XYZ file of C-alpha atoms in Angstrom:
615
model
C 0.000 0.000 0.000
C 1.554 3.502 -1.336
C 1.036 5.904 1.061
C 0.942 9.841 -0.413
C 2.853 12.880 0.952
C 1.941 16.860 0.298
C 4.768 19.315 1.226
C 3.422 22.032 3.526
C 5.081 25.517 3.107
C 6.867 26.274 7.319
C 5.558 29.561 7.284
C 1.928 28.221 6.276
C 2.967 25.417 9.097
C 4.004 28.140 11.555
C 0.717 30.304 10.895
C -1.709 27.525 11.061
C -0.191 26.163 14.586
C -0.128 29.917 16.073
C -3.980 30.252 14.973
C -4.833 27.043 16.571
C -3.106 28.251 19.619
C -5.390 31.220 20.127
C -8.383 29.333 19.108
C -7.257 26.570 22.133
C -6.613 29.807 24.120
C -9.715 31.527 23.231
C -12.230 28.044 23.769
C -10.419 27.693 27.146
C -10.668 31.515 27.872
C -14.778 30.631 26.708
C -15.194 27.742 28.518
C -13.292 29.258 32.092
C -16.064 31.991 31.544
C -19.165 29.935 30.516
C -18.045 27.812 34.224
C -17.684 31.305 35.931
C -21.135 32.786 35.035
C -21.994 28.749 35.909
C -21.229 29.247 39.321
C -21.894 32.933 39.934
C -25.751 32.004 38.493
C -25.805 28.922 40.561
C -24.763 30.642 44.059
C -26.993 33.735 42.930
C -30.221 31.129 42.321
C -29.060 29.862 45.696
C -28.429 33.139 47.688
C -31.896 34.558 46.052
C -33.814 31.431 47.563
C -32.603 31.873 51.002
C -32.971 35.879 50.922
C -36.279 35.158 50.233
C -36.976 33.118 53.356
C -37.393 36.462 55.108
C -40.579 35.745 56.889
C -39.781 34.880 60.573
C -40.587 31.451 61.201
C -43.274 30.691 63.893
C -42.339 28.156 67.131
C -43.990 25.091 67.147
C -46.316 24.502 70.719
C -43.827 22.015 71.080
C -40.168 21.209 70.113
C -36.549 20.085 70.739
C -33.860 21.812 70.288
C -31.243 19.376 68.369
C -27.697 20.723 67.781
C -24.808 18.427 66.295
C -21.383 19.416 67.708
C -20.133 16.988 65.240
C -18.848 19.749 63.407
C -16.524 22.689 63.761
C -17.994 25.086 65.843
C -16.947 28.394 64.591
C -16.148 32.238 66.754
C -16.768 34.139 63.409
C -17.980 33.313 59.673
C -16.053 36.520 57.414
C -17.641 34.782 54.702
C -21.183 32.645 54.636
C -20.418 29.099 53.588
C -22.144 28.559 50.316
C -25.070 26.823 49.360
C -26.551 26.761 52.517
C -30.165 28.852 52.462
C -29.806 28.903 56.353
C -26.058 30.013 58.101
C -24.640 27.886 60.383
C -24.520 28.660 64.377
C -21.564 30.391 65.865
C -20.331 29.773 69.245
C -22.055 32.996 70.480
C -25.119 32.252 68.558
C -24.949 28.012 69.993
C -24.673 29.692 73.456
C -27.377 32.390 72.672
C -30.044 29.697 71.576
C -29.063 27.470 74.407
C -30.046 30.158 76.551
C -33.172 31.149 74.430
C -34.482 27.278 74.930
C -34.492 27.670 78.433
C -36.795 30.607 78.588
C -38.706 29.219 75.761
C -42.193 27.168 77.356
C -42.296 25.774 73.868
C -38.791 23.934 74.403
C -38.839 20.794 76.289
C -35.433 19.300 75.729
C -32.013 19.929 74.472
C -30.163 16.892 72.168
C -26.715 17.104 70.987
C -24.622 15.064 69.021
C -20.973 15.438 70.384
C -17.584 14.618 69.115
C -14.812 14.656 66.283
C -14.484 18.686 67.406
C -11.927 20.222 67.900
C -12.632 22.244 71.036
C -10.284 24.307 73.396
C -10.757 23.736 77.380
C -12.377 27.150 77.530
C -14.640 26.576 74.895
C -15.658 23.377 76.068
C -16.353 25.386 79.558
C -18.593 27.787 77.683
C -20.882 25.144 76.277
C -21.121 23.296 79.389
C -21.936 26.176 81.767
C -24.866 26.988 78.916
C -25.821 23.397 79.201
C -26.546 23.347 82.903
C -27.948 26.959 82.478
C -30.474 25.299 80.294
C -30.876 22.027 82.457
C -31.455 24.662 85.827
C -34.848 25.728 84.175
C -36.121 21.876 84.669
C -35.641 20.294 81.143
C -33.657 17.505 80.312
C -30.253 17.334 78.430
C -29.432 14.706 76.248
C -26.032 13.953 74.514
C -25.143 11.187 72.038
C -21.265 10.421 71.163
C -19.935 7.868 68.705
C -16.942 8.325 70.790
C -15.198 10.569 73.559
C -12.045 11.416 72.686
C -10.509 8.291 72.569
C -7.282 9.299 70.261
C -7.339 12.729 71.514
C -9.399 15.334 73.400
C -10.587 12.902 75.686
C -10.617 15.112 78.864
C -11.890 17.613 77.106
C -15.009 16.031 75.688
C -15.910 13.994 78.605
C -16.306 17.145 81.141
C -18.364 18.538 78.378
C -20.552 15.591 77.949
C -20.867 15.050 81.978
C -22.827 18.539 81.886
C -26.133 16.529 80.610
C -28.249 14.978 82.282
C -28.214 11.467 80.220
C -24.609 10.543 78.463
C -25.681 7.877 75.685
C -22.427 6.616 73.584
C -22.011 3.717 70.500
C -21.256 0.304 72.225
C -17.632 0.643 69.741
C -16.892 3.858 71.884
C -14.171 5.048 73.832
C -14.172 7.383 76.915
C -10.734 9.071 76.620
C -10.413 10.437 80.133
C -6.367 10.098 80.498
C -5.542 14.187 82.177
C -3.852 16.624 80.163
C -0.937 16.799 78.238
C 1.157 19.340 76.684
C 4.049 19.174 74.042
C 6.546 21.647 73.019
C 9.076 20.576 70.395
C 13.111 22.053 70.467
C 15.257 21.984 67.542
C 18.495 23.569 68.342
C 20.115 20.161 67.969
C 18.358 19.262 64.653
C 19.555 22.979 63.889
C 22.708 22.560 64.363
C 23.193 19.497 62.837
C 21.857 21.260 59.455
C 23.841 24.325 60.441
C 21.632 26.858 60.934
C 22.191 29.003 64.194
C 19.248 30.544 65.766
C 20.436 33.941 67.172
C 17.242 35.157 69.260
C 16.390 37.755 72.290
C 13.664 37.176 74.721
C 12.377 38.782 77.897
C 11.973 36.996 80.123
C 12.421 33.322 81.755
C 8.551 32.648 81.867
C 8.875 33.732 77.718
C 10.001 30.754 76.146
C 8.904 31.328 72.663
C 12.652 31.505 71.816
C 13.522 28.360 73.422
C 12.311 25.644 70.785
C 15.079 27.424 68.537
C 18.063 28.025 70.452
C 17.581 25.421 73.347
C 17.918 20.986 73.269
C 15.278 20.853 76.348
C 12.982 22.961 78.513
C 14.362 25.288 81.252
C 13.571 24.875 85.051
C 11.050 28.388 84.580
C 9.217 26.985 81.719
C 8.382 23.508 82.820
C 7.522 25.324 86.144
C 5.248 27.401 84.397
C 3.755 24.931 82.250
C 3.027 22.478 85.101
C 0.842 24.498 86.772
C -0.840 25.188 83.494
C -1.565 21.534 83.152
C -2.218 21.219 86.880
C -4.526 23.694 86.837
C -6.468 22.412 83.691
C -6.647 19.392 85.194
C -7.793 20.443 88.111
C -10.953 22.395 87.005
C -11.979 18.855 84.639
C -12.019 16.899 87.775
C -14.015 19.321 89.728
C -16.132 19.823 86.603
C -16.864 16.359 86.045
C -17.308 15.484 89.678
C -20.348 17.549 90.017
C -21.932 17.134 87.328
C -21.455 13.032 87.847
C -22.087 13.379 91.691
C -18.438 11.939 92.244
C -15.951 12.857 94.492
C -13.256 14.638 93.371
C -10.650 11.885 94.462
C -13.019 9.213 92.373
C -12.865 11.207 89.798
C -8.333 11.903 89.828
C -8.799 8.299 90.286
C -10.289 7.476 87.297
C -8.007 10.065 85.149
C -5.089 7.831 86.464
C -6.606 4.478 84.668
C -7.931 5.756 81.798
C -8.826 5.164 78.780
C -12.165 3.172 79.176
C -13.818 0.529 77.413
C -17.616 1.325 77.266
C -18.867 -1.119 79.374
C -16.350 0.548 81.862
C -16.855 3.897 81.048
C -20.680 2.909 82.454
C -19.632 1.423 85.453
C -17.673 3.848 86.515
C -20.579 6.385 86.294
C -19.000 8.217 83.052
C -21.929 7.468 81.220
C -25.396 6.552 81.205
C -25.705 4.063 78.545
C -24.390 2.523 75.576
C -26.481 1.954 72.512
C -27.226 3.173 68.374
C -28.081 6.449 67.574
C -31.215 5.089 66.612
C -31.963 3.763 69.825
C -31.185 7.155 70.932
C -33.598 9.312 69.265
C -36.601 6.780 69.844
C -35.935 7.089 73.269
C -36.067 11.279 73.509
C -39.113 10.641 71.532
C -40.917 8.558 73.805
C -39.868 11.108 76.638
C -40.533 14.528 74.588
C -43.650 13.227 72.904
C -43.930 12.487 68.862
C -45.305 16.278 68.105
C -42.220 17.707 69.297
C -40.619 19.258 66.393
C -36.836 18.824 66.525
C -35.185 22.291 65.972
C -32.145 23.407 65.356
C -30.209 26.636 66.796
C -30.313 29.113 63.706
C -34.102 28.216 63.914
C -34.843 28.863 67.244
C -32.338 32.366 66.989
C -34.806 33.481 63.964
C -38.281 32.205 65.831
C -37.573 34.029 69.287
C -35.609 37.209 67.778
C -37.052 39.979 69.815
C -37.763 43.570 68.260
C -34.363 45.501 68.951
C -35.349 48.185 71.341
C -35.405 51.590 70.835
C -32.500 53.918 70.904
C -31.979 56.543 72.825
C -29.917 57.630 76.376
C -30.793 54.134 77.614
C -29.627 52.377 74.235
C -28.530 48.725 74.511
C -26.441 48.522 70.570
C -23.219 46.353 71.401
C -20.937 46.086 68.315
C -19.519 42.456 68.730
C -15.732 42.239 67.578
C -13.563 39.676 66.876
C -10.045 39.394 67.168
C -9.481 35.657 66.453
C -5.762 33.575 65.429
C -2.596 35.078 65.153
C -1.516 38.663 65.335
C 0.369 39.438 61.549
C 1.348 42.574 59.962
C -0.385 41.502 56.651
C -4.392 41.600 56.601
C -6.796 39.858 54.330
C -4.345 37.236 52.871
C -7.069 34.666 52.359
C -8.919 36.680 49.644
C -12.658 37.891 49.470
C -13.476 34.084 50.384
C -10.585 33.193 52.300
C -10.387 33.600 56.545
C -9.252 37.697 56.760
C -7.609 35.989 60.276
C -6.731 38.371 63.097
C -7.219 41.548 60.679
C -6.070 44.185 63.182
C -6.631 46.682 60.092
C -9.926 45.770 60.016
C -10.268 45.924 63.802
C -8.550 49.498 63.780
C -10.919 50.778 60.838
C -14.219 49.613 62.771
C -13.060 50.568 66.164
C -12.160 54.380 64.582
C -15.687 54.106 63.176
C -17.172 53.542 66.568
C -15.423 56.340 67.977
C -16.194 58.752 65.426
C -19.928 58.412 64.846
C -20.566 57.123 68.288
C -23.113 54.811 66.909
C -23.403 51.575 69.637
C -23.687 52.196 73.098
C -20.628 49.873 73.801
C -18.222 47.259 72.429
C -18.040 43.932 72.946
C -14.454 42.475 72.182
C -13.683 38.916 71.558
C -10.568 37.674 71.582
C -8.904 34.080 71.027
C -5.344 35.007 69.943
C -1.733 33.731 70.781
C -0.386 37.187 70.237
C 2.147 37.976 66.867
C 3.511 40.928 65.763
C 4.089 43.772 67.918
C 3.396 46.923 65.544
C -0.435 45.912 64.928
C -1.278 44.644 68.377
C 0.279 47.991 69.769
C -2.161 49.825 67.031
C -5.565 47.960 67.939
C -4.609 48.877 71.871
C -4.522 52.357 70.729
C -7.585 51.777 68.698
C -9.695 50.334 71.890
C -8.549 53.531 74.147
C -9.954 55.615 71.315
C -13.077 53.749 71.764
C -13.456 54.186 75.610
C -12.068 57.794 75.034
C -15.097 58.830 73.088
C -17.262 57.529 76.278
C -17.837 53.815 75.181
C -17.180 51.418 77.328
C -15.492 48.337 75.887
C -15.734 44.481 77.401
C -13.371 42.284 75.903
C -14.298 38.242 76.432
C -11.364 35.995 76.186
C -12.026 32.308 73.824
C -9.387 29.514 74.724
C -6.283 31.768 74.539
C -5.704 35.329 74.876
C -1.916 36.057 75.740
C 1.107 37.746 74.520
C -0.321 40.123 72.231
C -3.754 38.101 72.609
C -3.483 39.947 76.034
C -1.942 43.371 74.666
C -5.145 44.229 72.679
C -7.164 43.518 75.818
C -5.204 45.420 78.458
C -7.079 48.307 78.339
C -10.667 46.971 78.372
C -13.388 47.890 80.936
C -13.995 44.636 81.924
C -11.697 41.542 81.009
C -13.825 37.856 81.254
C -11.968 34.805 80.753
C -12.930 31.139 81.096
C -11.707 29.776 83.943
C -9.378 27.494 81.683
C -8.157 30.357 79.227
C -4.659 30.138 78.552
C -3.549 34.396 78.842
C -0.740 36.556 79.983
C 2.368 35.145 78.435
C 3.412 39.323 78.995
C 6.389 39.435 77.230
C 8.602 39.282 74.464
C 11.197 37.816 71.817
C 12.642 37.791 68.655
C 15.636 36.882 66.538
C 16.726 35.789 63.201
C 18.170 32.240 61.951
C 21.981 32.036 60.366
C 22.332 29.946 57.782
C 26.105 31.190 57.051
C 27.259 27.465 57.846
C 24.861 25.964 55.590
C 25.845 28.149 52.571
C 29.766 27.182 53.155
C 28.762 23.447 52.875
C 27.094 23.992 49.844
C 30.219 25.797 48.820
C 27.769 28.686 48.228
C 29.491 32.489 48.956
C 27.321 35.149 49.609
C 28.706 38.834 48.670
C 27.928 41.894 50.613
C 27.438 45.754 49.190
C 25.851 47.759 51.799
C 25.444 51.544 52.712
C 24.930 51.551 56.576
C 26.411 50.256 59.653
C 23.886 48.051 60.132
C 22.124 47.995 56.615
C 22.413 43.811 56.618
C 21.590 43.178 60.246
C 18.311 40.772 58.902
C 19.981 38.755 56.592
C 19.509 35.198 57.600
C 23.019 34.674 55.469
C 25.232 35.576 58.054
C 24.984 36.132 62.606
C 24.428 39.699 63.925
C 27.535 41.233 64.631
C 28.068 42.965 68.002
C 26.828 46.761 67.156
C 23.559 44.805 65.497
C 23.313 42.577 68.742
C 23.229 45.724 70.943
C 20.431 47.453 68.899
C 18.431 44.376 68.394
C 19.121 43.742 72.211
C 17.451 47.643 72.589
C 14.585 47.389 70.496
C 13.367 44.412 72.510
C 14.056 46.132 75.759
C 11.865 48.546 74.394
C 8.904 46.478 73.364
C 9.137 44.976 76.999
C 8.780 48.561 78.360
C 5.689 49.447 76.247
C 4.006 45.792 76.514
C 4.290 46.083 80.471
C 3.955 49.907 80.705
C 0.297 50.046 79.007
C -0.500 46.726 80.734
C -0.308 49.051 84.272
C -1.901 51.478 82.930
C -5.351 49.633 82.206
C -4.748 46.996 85.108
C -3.646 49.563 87.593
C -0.696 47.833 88.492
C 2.886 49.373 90.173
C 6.099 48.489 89.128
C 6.211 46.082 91.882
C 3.015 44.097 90.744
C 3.765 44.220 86.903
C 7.039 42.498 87.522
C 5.044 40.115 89.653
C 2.543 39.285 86.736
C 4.558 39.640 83.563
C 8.215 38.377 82.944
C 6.585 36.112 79.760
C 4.404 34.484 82.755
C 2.042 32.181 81.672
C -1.669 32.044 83.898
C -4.946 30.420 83.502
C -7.877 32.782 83.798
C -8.476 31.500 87.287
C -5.388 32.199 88.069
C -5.108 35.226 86.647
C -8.822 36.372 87.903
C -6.369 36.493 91.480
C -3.670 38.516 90.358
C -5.585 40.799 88.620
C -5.086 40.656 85.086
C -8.854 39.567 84.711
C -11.989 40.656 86.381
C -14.518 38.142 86.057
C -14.891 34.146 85.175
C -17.145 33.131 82.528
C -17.504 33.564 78.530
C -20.347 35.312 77.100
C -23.241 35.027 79.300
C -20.677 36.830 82.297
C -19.986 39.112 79.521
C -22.982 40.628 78.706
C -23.960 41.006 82.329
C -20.491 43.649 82.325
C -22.091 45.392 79.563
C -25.520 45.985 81.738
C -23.451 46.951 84.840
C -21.510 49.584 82.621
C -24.429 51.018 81.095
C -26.142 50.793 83.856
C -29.040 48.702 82.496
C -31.355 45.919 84.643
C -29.913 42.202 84.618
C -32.456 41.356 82.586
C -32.686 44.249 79.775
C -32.198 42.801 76.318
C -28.863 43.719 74.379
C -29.539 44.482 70.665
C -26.083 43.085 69.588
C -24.382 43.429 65.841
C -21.470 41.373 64.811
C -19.024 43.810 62.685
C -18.262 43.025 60.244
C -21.117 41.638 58.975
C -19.903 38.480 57.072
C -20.688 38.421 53.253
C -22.850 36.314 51.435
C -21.154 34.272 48.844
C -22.513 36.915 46.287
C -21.380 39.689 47.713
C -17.424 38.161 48.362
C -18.219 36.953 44.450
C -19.126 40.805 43.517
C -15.936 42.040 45.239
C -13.709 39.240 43.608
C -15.111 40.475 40.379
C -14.278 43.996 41.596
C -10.931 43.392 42.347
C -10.278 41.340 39.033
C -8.490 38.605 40.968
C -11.761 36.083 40.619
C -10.132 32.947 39.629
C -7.661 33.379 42.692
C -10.841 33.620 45.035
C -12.733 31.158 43.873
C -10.042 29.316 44.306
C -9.190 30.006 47.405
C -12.501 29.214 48.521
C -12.623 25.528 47.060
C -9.276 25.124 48.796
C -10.331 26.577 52.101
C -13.529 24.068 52.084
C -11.442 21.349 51.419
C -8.893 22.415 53.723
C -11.616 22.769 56.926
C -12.632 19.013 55.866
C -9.555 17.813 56.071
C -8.197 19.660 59.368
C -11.933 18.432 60.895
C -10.521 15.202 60.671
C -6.772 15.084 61.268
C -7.482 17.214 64.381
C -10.351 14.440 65.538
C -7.158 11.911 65.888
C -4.545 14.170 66.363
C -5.477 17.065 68.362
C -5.474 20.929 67.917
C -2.307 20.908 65.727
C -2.586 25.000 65.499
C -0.095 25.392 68.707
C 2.752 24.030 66.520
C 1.782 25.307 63.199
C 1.125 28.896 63.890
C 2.845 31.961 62.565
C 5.114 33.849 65.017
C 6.125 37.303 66.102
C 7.525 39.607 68.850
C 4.243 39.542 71.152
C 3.632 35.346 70.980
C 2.321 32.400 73.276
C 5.398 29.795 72.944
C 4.397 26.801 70.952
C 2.278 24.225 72.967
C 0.374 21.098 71.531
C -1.871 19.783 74.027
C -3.335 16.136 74.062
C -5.762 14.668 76.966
């Protein structure tokens, strides 16, 4: 068989491959688009359908109130997660309709589905104190668990789960009840065996945060101060779960000491009720709440009960909620229109100059969960708050799981400070350094050049150690930061120089702890919180606080609008996909591993130490 050739002219060759080029270009170009609109119509269909589920929704005569923390239980949304006609429940709004249920006549009984959380000690404190709040207006609390804790968080989740009434848990389960640990990794050695020396400054010997880099081990003053930090945990889970089980406290330290447990043991010893399937579970609430009782979740109940806001005026009750949540940085809104702004002490500064300038909400309620960072913005959001208070607002800041270093900075100044008995704050002080990797480079046979105009013009570069002029200025700057950490922490504390050394010195305190030497007012979360607010504004116990979270988080359309505005879409969308899939996946390496955020988390001047805790 002949086979025929035909000689193509290059040039024709060259045009006809560049044309199909921008047609391939152009039909992906068409096709990206045609998926774009896809998606924008698709969330737009969606987001129209739920804004049009405006009409408040009516209580049923008779209901349960069913809440499933199964999954993460969030401080803040900046964003609405899509597709979902209804947003999920916050921690403030969980706690809110907890509270809502028990003045409701309508509500007869509380049912939660617990585990694979990840939940801080204070947090966990927080739900339970709502749970017996709920339980001390006579209705029953039920909780179901396919397991508690029993590769991690153990402690945690069973002092939570002992604050119902009836603990029901799959027969496969495990009670994880083993105490408290805490981990804190060093890698000088590993360091120096790649040749990298880790030149840092710290004040003082409660810091820490530069020991992992320039230590083998843990120094007498840390591992002091970090016992009592897991003493003291421990401590308020045994007295936790020992009256809500009606155990002694000694049966209980008992019990920590021969944990894990089986089931069938966690029952006997009085850990929980029963063990059984979930189905077994809800026919039996049935049969005790009655088959009319319409099961109800929290965002539900929030939008059935919501209250007219009441008027304003001299007696006005407007609280601007504010969050300050995850590590201090110097760089704001990394994560994109969809993405998790983090701390955002720009935005904090922007809202809290807002506040002061139009005088708007009769005070500010603060909330902040933060390890501290960078020293610059947590310095800046202080000054922000005092601008606040200086305009005649009061401001009440309420403390998550930790609140120290600059965590504690931002706060100093507050009104009112409330922390959880079990939040992790202080840590007042500070460090800093830089890594050379000089030896590295001369293995590599790698030589690094220097041109510079300045004494100390290359002081930063990680290619070579400070010399000693650089070592004495770096040595001065974070004298300085010490001074004006410690300085404005008297100020709003009204401490002498006496007491301030007595507190600070990088000391690390639990809020019960540091409830005594004065670096916190009251004990509780929210609930205590809003009670500050009444005192300061001189409203009754019982007068109703018309609270708005600021910002107000976006809809998917409107973060899709400002995408659009800002021409970086693709990137966006993107980083919203990835941010999903990155919450799924952290949801469940946490459930086994733990909160893995204490070793992962970005650093600065004004930061915790890193801790990993397991119980």
């Amino acid at each position: 068989m002949g086979m025929l050739f035909k000689a193509v002219d290059p040039l024709v060759r060259f045009r006809h491959s560049l044309a199909m080029r921008w047609i391939g270009k152009l039909f992906l170009w068409l096709l990206a688009g045609i998926g774009g609109l896809v998606v924008v119509i698709t969330l737009a269909v969606v987001t129209f359908t739920a804004s049009m589920r405006t009409d408040k929704p009516t209580m049923p005569d008779s209901a349960v109130l069913s809440l499933n923390w199964n999954e993460v239980l969030e401080e803040r949304y900046a964003t609405l997660p899509s597709f979902k006609a209804v947003p999920p429940a916050t921690l403030l709004d969980t706690v809110t309709a907890l509270d809502r249920a028990a003045a409701s006549p309508a509500v007869k009984a509380l049912v939660v589905r617990l585990g694979n959380t990840s939940l801080g000690f204070a947090r966990a404190e927080e739900l339970a104190a709502a749970v017996r709040r709920f339980r001390a207006s006579g209705k029953p609390a039920y909780v179901y668990a396919d397991d508690l804790g029993g590769f991690g968080d153990g402690t945690r989740l069973t002092t939570l789960a002992a604050a119902f009434d009836d603990v029901w848990m799959a027969p496969s389960g495990t009670v994880g009840l083993t105490g408290v640990a805490l981990e804190t990794p060093y890698f000088a050695d590993a360091l120096e065996e790649v040749g990298i020396e880790a030149e840092f400054e710290q004040r003082y010997e409660f810091k820490g945060g530069a020991d992992p880099m320039t230590r083998s081990d843990m120094s007498g003053p840390i591992r002091q101060s970090l016992t009592r930090l897991v003493d003291g945990l421990l401590d308020h889970a045994v007295a936790s779960i020992a009256a809500d089980r009606d155990l002694t406290q000694q049966q209980v330290r008992a019990l920590v000491d021969g944990g894990p447990y089986l089931g069938r043991e966690a029952v006997a010893a009085g850990l929980i009720d029963r063990l059984d399937y979930p189905d077994a579970f809800e026919a039996h609430v049935k049969a005790l709440t009655g088959s009319d009782a319409k099961w109800i979740d929290a965002p539900f109940l929030l939008a059935a009960t919501q209250a007219e806001p009441p008027e304003e005026g001299p007696g006005s009750s407007r609280v601007a909620v504010l969050y300050g949540v995850g590590p201090i940085g110097v760089d704001d809104q990394l994560g994109g229109p969809f993405g998790d702004p983090g701390f955002n002490s720009q935005g904090l500064i922007d809202i809290l100059n807002d506040i002061a300038k139009h005088k708007d909400y009769a005070a500010v309620l603060f909330r902040v969960d933060s390890p501290g960072g960078a020293y610059g913005p947590s310095d800046a959001v202080w000054h922000a708050v005092g601008q606040v208070q200086a305009a005649g607002i009061p401001v009440v800041v309420s403390m998550g799981d930790v609140a120290a270093s600059g965590g504690y900075f931002v706060s100093a100044s507050a009104d009112q400070i409330i922390a959880y008995p079990s939040t992790i704050t202080g840590s007042i002080g500070v460090y800093g350094g830089k890594f050379d990797a000089s030896q590295v480079w001369d293995q590599l046979g790698v030589n690094w050049e220097h041109v510079t105009a300045g004494q100390n013009a290359g002081m930063w570069s990680f290619n070579r150690g400070f010399d000693e002029s650089e070592r004495e200025r770096f040595a001065t700057s974070i004298d300085f930061v010490y001074e004006d950490f410690t300085s404005k922490v008297a100020q709003g504390r009204g401490f002498d120089a006496a007491k301030i050394n007595a507190v600070a010195r990088g000391r690390i305190w639990l809020g019960s702890q540091a409830v005594e030497v004065g670096l916190v007012d009251r004990l509780g979360g929210f609930s205590e919180a809003m009670a500050a607010i009444r005192d300061l504004l001189g409203l009754d116990a019982g007068a109703q606080l018309d609270l708005h979270v600021l910002p107000q988080p976006k809809s998917p359309i409107e973060a899709i609008a400002e995408a659009l505005e800002s021409g970086d879409f693709s990137l966006a969308f993107g980083t919203m996909i990835a941010e999903a899939a990155e919450r799924r996946i952290m949801t469940r390496v946490e459930a086994v591993l733990g909160d893995i955020d204490g070793v992962m988390g970005p650093r600065g001047l004004l930061s915790a130490p890193p801790m990993h805790f397991g119980d």
